[in-house]
Short mmCIF file of C-alpha atoms and ligand atoms in Angstrom, two decimals:
data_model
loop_
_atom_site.label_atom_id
_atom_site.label_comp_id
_atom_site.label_asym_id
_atom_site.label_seq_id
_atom_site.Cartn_x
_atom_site.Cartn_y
_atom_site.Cartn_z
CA UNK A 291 95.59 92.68 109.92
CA UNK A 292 93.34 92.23 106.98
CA UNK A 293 96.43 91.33 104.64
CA UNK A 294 97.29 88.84 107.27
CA UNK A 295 93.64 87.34 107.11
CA UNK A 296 93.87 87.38 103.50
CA UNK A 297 97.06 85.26 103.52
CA UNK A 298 95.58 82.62 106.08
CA UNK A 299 92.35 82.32 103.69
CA UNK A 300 94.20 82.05 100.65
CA UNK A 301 96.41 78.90 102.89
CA UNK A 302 92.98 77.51 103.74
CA UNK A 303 91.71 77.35 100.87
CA UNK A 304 94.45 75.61 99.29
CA UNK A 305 93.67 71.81 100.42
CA UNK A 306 90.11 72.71 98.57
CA UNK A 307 91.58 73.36 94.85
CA UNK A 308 92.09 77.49 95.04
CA UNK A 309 94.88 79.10 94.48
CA UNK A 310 95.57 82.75 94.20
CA UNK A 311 94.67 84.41 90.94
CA UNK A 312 96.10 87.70 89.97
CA UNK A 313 93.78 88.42 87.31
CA UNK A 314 89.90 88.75 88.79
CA UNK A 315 88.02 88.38 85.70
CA UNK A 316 88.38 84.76 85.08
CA UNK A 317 88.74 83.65 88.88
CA UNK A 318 86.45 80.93 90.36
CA UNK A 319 85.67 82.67 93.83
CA UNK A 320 86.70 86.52 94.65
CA UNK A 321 86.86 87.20 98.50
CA UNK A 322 86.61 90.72 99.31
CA UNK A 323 88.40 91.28 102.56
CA UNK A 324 86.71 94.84 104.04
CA UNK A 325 87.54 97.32 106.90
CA UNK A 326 85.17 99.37 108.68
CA UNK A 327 87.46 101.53 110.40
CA UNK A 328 86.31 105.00 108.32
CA UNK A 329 83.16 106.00 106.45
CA UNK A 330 86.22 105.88 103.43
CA UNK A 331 86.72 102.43 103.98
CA UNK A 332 83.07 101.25 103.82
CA UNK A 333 82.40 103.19 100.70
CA UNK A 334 85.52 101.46 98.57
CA UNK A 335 83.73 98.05 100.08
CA UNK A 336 80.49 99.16 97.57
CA UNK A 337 82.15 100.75 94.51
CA UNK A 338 84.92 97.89 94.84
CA UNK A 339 81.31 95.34 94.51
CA UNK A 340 79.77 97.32 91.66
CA UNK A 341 83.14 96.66 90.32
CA UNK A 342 83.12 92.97 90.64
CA UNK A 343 79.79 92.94 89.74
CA UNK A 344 80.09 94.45 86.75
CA UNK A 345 83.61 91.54 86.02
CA UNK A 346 81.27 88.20 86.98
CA UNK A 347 78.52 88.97 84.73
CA UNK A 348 80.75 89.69 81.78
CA UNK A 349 82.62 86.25 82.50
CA UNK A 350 79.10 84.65 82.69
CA UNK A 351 78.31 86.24 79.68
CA UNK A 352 81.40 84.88 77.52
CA UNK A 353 82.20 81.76 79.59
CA UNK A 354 78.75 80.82 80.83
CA UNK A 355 80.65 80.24 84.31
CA UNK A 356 79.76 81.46 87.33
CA UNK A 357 82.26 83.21 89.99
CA UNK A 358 81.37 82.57 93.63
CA UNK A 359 81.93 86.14 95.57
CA UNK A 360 82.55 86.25 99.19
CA UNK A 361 82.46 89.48 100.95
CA UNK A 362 84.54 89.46 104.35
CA UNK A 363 86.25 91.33 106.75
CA UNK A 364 84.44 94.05 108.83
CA UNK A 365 81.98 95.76 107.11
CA UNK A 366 80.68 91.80 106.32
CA UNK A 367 80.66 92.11 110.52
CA UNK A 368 78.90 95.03 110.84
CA UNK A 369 76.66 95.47 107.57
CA UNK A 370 75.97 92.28 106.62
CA UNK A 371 72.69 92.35 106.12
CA UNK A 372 72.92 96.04 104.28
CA UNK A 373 75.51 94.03 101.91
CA UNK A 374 72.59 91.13 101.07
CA UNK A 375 70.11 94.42 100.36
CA UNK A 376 72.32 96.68 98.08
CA UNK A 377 74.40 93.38 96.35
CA UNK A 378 71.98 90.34 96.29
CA UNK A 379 74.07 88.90 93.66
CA UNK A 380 77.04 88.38 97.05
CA UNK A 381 76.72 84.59 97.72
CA UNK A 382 78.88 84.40 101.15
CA UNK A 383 79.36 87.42 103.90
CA UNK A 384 81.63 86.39 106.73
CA UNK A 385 82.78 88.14 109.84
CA UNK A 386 86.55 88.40 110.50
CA UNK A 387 85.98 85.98 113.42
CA UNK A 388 84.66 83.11 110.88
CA UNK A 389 86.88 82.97 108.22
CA UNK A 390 88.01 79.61 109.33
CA UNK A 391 84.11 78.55 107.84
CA UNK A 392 84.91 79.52 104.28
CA UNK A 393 85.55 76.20 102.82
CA UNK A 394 82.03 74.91 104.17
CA UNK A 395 80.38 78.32 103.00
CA UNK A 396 81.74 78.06 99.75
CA UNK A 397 80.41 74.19 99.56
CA UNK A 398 76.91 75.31 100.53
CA UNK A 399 76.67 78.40 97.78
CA UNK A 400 73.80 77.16 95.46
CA UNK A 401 74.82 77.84 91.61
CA UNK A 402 70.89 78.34 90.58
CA UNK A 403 68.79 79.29 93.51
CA UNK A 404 70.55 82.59 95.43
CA UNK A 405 70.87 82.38 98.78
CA UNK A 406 73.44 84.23 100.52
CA UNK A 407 75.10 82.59 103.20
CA UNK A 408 76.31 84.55 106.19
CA UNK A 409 78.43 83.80 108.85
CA UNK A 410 78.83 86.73 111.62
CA UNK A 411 79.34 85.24 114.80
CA UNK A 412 82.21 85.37 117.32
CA UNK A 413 82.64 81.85 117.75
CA UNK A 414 83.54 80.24 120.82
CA UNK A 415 86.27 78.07 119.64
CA UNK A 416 89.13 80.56 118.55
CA UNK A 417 89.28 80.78 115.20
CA UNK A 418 92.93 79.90 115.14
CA UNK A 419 92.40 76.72 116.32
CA UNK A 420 91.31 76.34 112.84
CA UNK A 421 94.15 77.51 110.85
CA UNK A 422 97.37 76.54 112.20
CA UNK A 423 97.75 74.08 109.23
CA UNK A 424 99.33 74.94 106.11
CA UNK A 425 101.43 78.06 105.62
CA UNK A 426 102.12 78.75 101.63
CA UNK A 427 105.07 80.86 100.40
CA UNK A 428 105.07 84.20 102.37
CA UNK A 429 108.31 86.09 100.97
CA UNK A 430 111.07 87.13 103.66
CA UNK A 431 108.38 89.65 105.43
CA UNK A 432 105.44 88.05 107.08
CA UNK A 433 102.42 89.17 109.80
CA UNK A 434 101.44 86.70 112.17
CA UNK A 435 98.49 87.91 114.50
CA UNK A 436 99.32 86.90 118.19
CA UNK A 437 96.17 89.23 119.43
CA UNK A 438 92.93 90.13 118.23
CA UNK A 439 89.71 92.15 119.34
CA UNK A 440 89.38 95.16 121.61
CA UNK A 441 88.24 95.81 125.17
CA UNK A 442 89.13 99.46 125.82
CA UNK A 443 86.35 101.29 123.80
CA UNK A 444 87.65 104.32 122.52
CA UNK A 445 84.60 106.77 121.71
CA UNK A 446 85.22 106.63 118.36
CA UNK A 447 86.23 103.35 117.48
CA UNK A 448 84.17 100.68 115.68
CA UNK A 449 86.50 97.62 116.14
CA UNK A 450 85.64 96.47 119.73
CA UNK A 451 82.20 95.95 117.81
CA UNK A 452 83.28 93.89 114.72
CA UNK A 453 87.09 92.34 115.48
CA UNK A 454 85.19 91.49 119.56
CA UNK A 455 87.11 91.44 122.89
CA UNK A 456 90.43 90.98 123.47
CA UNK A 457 91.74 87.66 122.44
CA UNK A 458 95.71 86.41 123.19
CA UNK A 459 96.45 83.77 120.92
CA UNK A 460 98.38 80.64 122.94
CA UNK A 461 102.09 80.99 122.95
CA UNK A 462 102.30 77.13 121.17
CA UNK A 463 100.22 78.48 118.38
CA UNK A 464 102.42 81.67 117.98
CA UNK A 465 105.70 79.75 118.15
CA UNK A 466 104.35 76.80 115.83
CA UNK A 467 103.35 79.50 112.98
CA UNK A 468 106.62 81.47 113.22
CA UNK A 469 108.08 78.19 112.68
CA UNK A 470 106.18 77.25 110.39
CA UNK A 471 107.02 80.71 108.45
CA UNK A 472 110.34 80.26 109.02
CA UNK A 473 110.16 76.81 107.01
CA UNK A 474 108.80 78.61 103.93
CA UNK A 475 112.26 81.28 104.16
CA UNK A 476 110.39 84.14 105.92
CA UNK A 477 113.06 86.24 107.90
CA UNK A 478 111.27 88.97 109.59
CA UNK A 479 107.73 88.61 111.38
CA UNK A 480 105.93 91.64 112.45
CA UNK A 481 103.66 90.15 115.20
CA UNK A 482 99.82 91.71 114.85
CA UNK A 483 97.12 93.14 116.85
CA UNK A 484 94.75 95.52 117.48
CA UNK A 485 96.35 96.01 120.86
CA UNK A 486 99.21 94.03 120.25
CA UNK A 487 101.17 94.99 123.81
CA UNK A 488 97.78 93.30 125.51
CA UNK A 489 99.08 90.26 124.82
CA UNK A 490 99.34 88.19 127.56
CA UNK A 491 99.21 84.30 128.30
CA UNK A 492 100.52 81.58 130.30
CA UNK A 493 103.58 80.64 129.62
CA UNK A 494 105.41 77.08 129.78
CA UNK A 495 107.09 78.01 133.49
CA UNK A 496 102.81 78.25 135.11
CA UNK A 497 103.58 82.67 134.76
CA UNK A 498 101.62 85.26 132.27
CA UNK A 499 103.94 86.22 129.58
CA UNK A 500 103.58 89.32 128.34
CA UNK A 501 104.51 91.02 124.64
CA UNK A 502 108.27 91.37 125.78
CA UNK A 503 109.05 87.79 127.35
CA UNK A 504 107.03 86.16 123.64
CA UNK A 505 109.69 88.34 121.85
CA UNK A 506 112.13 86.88 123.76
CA UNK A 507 111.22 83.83 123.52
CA UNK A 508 110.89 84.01 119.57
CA UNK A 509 114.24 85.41 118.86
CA UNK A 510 115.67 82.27 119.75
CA UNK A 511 114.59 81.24 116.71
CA UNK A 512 117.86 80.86 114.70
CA UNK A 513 116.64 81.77 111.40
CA UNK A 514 114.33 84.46 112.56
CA UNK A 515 116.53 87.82 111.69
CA UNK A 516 114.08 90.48 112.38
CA UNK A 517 111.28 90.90 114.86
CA UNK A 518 108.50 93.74 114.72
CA UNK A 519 105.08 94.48 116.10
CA UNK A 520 102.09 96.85 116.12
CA UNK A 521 100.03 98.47 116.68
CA UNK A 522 100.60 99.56 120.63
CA UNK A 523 98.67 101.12 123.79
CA UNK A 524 100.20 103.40 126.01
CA UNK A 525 98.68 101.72 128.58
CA UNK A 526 99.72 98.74 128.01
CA UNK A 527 103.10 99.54 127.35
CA UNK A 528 105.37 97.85 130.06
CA UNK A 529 108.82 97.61 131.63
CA UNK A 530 109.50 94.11 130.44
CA UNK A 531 108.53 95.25 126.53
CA UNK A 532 110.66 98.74 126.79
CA UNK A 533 113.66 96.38 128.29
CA UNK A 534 113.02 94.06 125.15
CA UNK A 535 113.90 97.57 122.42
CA UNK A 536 117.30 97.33 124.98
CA UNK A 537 118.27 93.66 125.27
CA UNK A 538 117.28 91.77 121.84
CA UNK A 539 118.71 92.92 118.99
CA UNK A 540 116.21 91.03 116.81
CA UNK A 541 113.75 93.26 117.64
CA UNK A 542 114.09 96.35 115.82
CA UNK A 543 114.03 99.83 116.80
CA UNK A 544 110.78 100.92 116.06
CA UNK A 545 107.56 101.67 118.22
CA UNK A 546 104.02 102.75 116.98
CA UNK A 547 102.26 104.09 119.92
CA UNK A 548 99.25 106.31 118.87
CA UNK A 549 97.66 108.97 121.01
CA UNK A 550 94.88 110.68 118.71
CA UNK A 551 95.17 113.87 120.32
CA UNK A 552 97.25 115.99 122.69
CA UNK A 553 94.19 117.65 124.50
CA UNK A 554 93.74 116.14 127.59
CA UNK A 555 90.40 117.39 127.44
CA UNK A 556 89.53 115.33 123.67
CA UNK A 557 91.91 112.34 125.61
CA UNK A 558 88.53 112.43 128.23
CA UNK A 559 86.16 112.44 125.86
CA UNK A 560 87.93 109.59 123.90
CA UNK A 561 87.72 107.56 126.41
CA UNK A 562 91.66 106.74 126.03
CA UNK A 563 92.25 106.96 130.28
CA UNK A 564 95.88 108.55 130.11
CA UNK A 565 97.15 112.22 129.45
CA UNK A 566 99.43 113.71 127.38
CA UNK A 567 102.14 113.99 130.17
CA UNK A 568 101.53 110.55 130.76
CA UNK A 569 101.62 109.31 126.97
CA UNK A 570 105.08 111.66 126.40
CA UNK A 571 106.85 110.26 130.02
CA UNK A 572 106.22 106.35 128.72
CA UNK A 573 108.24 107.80 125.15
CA UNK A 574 110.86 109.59 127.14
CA UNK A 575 111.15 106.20 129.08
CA UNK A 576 111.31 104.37 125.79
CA UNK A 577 113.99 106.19 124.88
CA UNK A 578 116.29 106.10 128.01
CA UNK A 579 116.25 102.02 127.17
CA UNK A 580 116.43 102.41 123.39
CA UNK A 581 117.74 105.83 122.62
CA UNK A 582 118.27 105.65 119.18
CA UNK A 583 114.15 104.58 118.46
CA UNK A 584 112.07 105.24 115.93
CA UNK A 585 108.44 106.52 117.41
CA UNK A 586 105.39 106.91 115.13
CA UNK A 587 101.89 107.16 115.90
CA UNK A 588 98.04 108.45 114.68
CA UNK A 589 95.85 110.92 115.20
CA UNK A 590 92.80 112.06 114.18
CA UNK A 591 91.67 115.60 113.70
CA UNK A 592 88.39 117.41 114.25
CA UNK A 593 86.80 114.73 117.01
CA UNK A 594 83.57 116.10 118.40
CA UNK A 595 83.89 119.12 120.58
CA UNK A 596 87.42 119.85 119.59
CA UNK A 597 88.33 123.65 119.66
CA UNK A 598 90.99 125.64 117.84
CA UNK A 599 92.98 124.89 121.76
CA UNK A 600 92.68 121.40 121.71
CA UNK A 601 94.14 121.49 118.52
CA UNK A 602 97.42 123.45 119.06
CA UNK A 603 97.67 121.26 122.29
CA UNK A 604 97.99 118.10 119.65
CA UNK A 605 100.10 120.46 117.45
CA UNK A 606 102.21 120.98 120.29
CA UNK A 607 102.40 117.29 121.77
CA UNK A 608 103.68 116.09 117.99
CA UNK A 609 106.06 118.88 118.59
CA UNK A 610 107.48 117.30 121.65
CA UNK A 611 107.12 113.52 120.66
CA UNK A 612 109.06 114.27 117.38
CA UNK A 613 108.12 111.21 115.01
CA UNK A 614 109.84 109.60 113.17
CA UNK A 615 106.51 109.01 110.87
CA UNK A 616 103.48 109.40 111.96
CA UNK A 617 99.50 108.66 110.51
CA UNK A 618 96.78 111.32 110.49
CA UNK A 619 93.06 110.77 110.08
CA UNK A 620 89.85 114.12 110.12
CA UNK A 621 87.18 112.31 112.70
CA UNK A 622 84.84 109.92 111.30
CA UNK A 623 81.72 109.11 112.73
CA UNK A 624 80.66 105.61 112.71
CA UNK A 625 78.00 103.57 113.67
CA UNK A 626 77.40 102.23 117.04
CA UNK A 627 80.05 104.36 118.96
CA UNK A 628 79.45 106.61 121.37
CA UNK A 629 81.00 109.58 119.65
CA UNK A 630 79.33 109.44 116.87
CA UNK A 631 75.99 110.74 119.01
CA UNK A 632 78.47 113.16 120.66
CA UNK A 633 76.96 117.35 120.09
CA UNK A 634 79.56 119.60 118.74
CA UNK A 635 80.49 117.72 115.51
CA UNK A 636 83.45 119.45 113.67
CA UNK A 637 82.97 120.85 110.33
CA UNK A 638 84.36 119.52 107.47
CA UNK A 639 86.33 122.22 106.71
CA UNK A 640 87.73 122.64 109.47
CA UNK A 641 88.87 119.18 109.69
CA UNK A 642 90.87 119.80 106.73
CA UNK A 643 92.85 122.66 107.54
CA UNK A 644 93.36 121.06 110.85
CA UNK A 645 94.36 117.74 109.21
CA UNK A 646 96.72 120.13 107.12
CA UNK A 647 98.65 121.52 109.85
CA UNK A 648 99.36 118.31 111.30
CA UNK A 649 100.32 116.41 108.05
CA UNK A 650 102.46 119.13 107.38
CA UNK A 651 104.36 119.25 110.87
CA UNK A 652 104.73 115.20 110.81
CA UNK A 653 106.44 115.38 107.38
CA UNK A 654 108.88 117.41 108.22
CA UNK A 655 109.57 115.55 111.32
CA UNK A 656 109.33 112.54 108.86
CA UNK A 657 112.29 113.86 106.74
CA UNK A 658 113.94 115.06 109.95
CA UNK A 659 113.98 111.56 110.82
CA UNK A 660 115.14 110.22 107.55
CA UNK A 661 117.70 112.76 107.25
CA UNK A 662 119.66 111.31 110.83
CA UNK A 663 119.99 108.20 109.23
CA UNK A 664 122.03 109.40 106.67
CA UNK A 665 126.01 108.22 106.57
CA UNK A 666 125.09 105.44 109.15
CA UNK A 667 125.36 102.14 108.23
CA UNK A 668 122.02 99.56 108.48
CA UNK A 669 120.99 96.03 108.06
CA UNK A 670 118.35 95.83 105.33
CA UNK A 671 116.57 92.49 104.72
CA UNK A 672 116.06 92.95 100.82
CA UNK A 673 112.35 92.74 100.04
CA UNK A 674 111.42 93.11 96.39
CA UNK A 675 112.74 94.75 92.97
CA UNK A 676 112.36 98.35 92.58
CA UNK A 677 110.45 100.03 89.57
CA UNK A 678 114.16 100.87 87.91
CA UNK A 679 116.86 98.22 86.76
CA UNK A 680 118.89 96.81 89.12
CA UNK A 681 117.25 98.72 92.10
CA UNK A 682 115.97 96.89 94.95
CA UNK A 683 113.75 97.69 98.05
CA UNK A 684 113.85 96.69 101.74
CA UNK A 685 113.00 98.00 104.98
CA UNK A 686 115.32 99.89 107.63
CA UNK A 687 115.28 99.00 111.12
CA UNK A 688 113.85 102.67 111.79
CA UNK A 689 110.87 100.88 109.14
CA UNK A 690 111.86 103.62 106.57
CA UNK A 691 111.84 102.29 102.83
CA UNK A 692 114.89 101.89 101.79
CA UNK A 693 116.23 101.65 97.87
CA UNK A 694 119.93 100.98 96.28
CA UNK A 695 121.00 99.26 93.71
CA UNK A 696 123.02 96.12 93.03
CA UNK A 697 123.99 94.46 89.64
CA UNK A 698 124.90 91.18 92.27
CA UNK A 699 123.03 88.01 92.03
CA UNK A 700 119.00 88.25 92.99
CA UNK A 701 119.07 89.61 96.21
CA UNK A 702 116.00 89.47 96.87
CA UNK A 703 115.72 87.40 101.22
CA UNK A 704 119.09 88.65 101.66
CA UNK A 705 120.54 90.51 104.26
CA UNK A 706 122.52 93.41 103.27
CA UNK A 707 124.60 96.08 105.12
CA UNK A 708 123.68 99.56 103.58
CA UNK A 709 125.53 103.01 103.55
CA UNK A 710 122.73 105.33 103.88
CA UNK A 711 123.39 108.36 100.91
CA UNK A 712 120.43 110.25 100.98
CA UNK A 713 117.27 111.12 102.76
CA UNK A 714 113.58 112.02 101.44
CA UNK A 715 110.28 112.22 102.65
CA UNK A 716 109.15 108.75 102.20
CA UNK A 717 112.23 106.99 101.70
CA UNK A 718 116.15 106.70 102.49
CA UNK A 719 118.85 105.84 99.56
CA UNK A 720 121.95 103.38 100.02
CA UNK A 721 125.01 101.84 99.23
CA UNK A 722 125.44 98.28 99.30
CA UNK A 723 128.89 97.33 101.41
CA UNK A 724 127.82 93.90 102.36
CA UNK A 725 125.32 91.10 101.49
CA UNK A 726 125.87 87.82 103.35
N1 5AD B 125 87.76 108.31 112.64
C1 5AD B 125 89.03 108.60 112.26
N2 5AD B 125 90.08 107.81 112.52
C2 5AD B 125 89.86 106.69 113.21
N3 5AD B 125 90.68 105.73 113.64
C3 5AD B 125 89.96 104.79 114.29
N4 5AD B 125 88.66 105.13 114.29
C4 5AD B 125 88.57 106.32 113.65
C5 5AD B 125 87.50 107.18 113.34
N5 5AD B 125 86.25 106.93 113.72
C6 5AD B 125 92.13 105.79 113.47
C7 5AD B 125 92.86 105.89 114.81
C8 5AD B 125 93.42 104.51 114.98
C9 5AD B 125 93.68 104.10 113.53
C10 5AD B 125 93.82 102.65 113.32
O1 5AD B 125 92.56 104.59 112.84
O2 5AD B 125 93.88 106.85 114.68
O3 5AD B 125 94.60 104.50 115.77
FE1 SF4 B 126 90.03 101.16 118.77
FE2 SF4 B 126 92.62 101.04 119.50
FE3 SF4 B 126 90.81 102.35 121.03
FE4 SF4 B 126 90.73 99.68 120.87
S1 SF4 B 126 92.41 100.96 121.74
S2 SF4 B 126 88.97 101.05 120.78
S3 SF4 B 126 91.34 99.35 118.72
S4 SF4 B 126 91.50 102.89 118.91
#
């Protein structure tokens, strides 16, 4: 979500003279775009700053000009005022809600006297309502956020306090950007949100649409190839989106649906309101509509109170959800959550044998996976060049990475029909016996 914020400031910004830069130390204005999720996270936010620190003073120093720095994103939303302490020399902190503000913030930054200007608040005019103007050059992958914000309040989760409640974005907006992507040659959208099976709006015929019927209604789009979404909540995983994996072949084969943990005791105390059974019975249903789907997921290891039980019950649940690919994080406490007052914290070593055990067990599902795709045949959309001549890189339905290579004209936005040769743990191999 934060690439997809950095791409709509970077449009934004456009009509006022910026344009993207991929050298730092001789840009105008650096935007730091931050996520609070982890402890991890917030740390790179203040060694990235001593960084950029350290690149504005020594273009000051040989140039004599001065680079405007705007720190964003959600540790902007939740530390703001920590940033203006430990970084006076930040001219602009604003919240992932007020992006849309930047071009006034940046007008108001004062070369001589500092004063930082912040801008934290959840407005109450929808961001988007600010942004659905331009659209630069996006490649033949793009993220368009249909659904923002949080209202379910998992124990240990900070972003119901910085990205706000749920928000559904209007289904004109939606359909308007993915045209509007489509216009600059973008062939596959992965629709965004924190929750992004919550969606839910009104749709033309006076009903709420949900995730599946906006999916529908999207792959009528004629140059639209490929449809994708994340990240998903069991409970809010319905009939009408399961049917979709069935009945539109846009929409590819590929559902993350985390759980955290497969204690139904941890579940509890994370607040999450469903069980195990209940999280592996919506899969099972998944696939009896799709059966050949790709299922990935995150946990997190070492959550407050969890014993060496709890954590063979998770070992046990990956077990029986076999991922295709999965994402594992140890426990980390943050501010403002409930958990993070919870008694029993885990210790850190622990954590890390425990966050061993189940990075070990997901890779080898992971090459598993990769390994049944081999011999098939799959539609890649061709993203980039690889690091070796002639090699290219795409994405496979399943979302594996996918390399061959092709001495053919740039291939790069094509569609290509790939033999799959060979299977490792990140990535699958192919040859090419189609482009169109
Ligand atoms: N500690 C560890 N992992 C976390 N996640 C969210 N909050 C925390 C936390 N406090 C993980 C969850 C979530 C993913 C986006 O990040 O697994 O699904
Ligand atoms: Fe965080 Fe997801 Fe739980 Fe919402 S549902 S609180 S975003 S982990």
């Amino acid at each position: 979500m934060n690439f997809y914020d950095s791409e709509r400031m970077t449009d934004l910004l456009k009509p006022h003279g910026y344009q993207l830069d991929d050298n730092e130390d001789d840009a105008d204005l650096i935007v730091l775009n931050t996520c609070h999720i982890r402890e991890k996270a917030v740390e790179k936010t203040y060694s990235e700053l001593g960084r950029i620190r350290d690149k504005i003073n020594l273009r000051k120093e040989n140039t004599g000009k001065k680079s405007i720095v705007a720190v964003a994103g959600c540790v902007a939303q939740a530390q703001g005022k920590e940033i203006m302490k430990r970084s006076p020399w930040v001219d602009i902190v604003v919240g992932p809600q007020s992006y849309q503000n930047l071009p006034e913030l940046i007008a108001k930054v004062d070369p001589i006297k500092k004063n930082v200007n912040i801008n934290i608040d959840f407005p109450t005019i929808p961001k988007f309502d600010h942004l659905d103007t331009n659209i630069n050059e996006r490649g033949a992958s793009a993220f368009l956020t249909i659904q923002e914000g949080c209202d379910k309040f998992c124990t240990f989760c900070v972003v119901p306090f910085t990205r706000g409640s749920e928000y559904s974005r209007p289904i004109i907006s939606i359909i308007d950007e993915a045209n509007k992507l489509i216009d600059v040659g973008v062939k596959e959208i992965t629709l965004l949100g924190q929750n992004v099976n919550a969606w839910n709006a009104p749709g033309p015929d006076k009903t709420i649409w949900g995730l599946g019927r906006l999916i529908e209604e999207l792959a009528k789009i004629n140059k639209l190839e490929f449809i994708r979404y994340t990240t998903s909540h069991p409970l809010d995983m319905d009939i009408e989106l399961i049917k979709a994996h069935r009945d539109i072949d846009k929409l590819m084969p590929y559902l993350h649906l985390p759980i955290q943990s497969g204690s139904n005791k941890i579940l509890k105390k994370m607040n999450r309101k469903h069980t195990a059974k209940q999280y592996l019975e919506i899969i099972e249903k998944v696939r009896d509509y799709k059966p050949n789907i790709a299922i990935s997921g995150d946990f997190i290891v070492g959550f407050p109170g969890e014993t060496e039980d709890d954590h063979q019950a998770t070992l046990q649940l990956i077990e029986q959800a076999n991922y295709a690919q999965a994402y594992s994080f140890k426990y980390s406490k943050r501010p403002g959550t409930s958990g993070s007052v919870f008694s029993n914290q885990i210790d850190e070593n622990i954590k890390n044998s425990r966050l061993h055990e189940v990075q070990e067990l997901l890779r080898s599902q992971q090459i598993s996976f990769n390994e049944t795709t081999v011999n098939s045949t799959i539609k890649v959309l061709v993203l980039k060049k690889g690091k070796k001549n002639n090699q290219y890189l795409g994405r496979s339905p399943f979302n594996q990475s996918v390399f061959f290579n092709s001495k053919n004209k740039n291939l790069i936005g094509s569609t290509v029909d790939l033999h799959i040769t060979e299977a490792f743990q990140n990535s699958v191999a192919g040859e090419i016996i189609n482009d169109y």
